[in-house]
Tab-separated table of C-alpha atoms in Angstrom:
chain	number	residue	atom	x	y	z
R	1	UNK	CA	0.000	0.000	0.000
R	2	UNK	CA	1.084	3.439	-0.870
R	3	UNK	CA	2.310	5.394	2.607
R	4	UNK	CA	0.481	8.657	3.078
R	5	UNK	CA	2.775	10.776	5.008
R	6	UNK	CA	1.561	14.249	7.079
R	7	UNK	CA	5.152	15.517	7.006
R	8	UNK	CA	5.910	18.957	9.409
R	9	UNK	CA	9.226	20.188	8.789
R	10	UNK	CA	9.105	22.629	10.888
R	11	UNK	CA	5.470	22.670	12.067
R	12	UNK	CA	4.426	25.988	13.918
R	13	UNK	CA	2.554	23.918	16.532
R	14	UNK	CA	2.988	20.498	17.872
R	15	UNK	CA	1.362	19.539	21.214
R	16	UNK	CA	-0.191	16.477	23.176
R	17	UNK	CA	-3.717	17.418	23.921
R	18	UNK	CA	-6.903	15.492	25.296
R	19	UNK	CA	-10.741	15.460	23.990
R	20	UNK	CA	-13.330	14.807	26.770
R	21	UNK	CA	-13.659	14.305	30.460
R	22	UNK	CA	-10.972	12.966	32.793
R	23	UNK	CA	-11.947	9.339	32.538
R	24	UNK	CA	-13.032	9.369	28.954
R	25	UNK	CA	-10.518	11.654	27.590
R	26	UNK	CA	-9.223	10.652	24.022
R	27	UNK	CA	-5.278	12.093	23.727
R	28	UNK	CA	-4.201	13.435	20.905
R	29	UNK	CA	-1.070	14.651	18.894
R	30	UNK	CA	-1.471	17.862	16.567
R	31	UNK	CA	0.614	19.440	14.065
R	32	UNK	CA	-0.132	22.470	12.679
R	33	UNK	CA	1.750	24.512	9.642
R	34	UNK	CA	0.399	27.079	7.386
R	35	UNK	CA	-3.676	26.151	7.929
R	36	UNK	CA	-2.931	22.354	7.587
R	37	UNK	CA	-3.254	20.404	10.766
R	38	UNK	CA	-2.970	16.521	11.578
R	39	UNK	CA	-4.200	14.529	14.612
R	40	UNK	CA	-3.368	11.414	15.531
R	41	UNK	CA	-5.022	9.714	18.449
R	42	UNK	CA	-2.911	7.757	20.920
R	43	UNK	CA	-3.674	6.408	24.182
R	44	UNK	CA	-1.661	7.871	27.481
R	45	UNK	CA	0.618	5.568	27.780
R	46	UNK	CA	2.331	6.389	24.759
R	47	UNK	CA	2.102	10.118	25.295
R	48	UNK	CA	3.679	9.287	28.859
R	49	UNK	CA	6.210	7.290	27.407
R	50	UNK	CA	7.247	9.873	24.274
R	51	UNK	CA	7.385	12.660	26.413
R	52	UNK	CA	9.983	10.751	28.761
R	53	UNK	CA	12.054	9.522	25.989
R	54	UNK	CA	12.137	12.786	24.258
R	55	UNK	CA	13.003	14.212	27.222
R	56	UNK	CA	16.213	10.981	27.884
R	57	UNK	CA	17.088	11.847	24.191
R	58	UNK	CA	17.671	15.429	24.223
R	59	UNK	CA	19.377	14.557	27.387
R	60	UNK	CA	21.988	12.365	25.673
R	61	UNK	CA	22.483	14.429	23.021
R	62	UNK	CA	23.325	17.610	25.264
R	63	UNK	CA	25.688	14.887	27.185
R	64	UNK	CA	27.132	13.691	24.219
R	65	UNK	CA	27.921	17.126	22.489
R	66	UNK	CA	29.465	18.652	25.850
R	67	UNK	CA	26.778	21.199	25.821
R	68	UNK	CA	27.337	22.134	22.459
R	69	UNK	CA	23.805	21.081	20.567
R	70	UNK	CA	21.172	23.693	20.231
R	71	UNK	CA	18.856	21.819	23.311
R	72	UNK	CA	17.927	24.203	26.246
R	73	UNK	CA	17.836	22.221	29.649
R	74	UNK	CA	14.128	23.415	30.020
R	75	UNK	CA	11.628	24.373	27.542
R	76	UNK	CA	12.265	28.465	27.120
R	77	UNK	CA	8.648	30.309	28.462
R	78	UNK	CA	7.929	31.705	24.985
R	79	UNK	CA	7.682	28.653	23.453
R	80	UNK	CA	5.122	27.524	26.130
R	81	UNK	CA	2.000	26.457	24.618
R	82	UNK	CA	-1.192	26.054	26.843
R	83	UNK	CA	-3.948	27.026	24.014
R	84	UNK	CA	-6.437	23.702	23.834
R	85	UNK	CA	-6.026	21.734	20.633
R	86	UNK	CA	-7.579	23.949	16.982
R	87	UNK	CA	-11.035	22.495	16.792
R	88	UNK	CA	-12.895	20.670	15.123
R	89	UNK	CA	-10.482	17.372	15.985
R	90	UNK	CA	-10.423	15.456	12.993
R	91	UNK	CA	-8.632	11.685	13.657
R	92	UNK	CA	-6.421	10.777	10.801
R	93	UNK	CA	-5.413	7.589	12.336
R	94	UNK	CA	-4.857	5.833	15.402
R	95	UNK	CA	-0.870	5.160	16.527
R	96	UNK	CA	0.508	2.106	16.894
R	97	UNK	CA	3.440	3.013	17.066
R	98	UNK	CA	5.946	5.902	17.751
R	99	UNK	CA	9.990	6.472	16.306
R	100	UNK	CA	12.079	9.181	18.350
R	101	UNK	CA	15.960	10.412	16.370
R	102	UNK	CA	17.816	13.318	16.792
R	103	UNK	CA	19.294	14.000	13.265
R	104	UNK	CA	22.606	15.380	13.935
R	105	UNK	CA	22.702	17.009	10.080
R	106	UNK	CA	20.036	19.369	10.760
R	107	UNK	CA	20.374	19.733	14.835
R	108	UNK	CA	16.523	18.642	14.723
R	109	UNK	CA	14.380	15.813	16.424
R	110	UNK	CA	12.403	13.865	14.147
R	111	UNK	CA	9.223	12.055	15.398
R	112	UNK	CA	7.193	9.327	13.804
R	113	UNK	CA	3.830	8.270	14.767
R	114	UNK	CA	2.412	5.171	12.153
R	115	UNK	CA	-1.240	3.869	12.359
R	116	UNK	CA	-0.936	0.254	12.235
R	117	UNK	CA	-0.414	-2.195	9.379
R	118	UNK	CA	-2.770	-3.266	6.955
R	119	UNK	CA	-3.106	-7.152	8.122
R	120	UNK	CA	-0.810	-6.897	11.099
R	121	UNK	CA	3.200	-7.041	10.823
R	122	UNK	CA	5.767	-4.161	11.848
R	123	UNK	CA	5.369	-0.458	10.521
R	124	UNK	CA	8.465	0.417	8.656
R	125	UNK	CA	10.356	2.665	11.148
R	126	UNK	CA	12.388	5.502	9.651
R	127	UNK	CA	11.735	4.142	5.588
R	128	UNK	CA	9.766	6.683	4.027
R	129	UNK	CA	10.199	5.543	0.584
R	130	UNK	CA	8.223	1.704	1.862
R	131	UNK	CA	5.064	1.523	1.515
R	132	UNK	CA	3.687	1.116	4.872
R	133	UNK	CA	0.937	2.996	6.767
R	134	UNK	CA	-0.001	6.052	7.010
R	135	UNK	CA	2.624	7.987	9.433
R	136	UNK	CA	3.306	11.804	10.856
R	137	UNK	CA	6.342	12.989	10.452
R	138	UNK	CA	7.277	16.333	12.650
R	139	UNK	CA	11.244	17.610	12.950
R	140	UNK	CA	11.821	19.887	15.451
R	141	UNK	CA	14.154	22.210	17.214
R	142	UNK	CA	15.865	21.420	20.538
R	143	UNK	CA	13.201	23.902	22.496
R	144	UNK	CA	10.258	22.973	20.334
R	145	UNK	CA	10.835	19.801	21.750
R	146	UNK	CA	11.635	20.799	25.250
R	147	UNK	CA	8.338	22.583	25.096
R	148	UNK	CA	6.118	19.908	24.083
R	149	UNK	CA	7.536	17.255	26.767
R	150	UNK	CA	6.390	20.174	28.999
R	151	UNK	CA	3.042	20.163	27.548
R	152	UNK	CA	2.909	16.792	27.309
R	153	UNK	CA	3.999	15.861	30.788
R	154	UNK	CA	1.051	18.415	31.832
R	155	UNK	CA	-1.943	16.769	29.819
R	156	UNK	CA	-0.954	13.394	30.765
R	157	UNK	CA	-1.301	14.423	34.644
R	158	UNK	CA	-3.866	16.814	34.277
R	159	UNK	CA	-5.285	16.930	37.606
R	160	UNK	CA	-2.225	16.600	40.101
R	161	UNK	CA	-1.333	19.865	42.122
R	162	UNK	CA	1.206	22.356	40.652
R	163	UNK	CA	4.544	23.279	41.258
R	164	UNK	CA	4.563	26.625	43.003
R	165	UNK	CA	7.661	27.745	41.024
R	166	UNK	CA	8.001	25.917	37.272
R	167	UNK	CA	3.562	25.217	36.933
R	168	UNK	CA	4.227	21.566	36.234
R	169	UNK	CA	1.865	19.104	37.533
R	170	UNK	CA	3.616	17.435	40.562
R	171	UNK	CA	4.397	13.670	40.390
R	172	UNK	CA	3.458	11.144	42.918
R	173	UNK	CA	6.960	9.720	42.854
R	174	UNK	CA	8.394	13.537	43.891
R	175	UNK	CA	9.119	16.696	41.834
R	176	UNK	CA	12.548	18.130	41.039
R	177	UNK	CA	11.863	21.758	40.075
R	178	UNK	CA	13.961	22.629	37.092
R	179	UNK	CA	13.257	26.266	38.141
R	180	UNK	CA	13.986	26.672	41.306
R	181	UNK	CA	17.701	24.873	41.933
R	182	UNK	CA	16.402	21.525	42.688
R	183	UNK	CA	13.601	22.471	44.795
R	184	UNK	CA	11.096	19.080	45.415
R	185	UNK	CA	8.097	18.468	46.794
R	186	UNK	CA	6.039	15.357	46.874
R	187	UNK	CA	2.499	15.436	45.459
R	188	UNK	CA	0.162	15.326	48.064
């Protein structure tokens, strides 16, 4: 099957967002760029688990440049993003399942989210030229990123108590603060 690919390189808006009450809420990922925008629906899990590894990524590759990529240490404030998703939420596909790269050529993270295959099987990660399933593509910047694990982190526990200093929903497990030189506080 021919792969239909929503490519955003770079989009002017990528977020993690939720339709619905706590409970019944259907997440989301939405890319925006120049009136087009794409949303793929994805259960909280994987927005959980793509925020953390985006996060462990960007990590490694300030570690492993000695400081010397273009990747803040915490999403910059005007890059923030708490609008709610553009409405009407149209569903393009459902992910099964998510790619995270830093591409060192462009200084950009690129993110792939694939609707499952026709008949079952694997989703070809990363080949854009198979045919495969239909898949978002989004590259962004070191703080675009930053910003939307922020986001993300924030829909996912929508609910929990914030941080007095950095607004981020406080985790169960305990809160560092990057804002506030390590200040942490366990949710109550």
């Amino acid at each position: 099957m021919s792969r239909e690919l929503f490519v955003y390189d770079p989009p002017e808006r990528f977020v993690a967002g939720t339709v619905g009450l706590p409970g019944h809420r259907t997440f989301y990922l939405q890319a925006a760029s120049g009136g087009r925008i794409t949303s793929v629906a994805l259960e909280k899990e994987q927005v959980e688990a793509l925020a953390e590894r985006l996060d462990d990524l960007l990590d490694e590759v300030v570690r492993r440049s000695g400081g010397a990529a273009p990747v803040p240490a915490i999403a910059p404030l005007e890059l923030a993003d708490d609008k709610p998703l553009e409405q009407p939420v149209f569903e393009e596909f459902r992910v099964a399942a998510l790619a995270l790269a830093w591409d060192g050529e462009t200084q950009r993270v690129v993110i792939e989210a694939m609707a499952p295959m026709e008949g079952g099987g694997e989703p070809p990660l990363g080949d854009m030229e198979a045919d495969g399933p239909p898949t978002m593509v989004v590259r962004l910047t070191g703080a675009q990123a930053r910003a939307f694990t922020t986001r993300a982190k924030a829909v996912v526990s929508a609910g929990r108590p914030p941080c007095p200093f950095c607004s981020l929903p406080l985790d169960p497990e305990g809160h560092v603060c990057p804002r506030s030189n390590g200040y942490r506080r366990r949710a109550a």
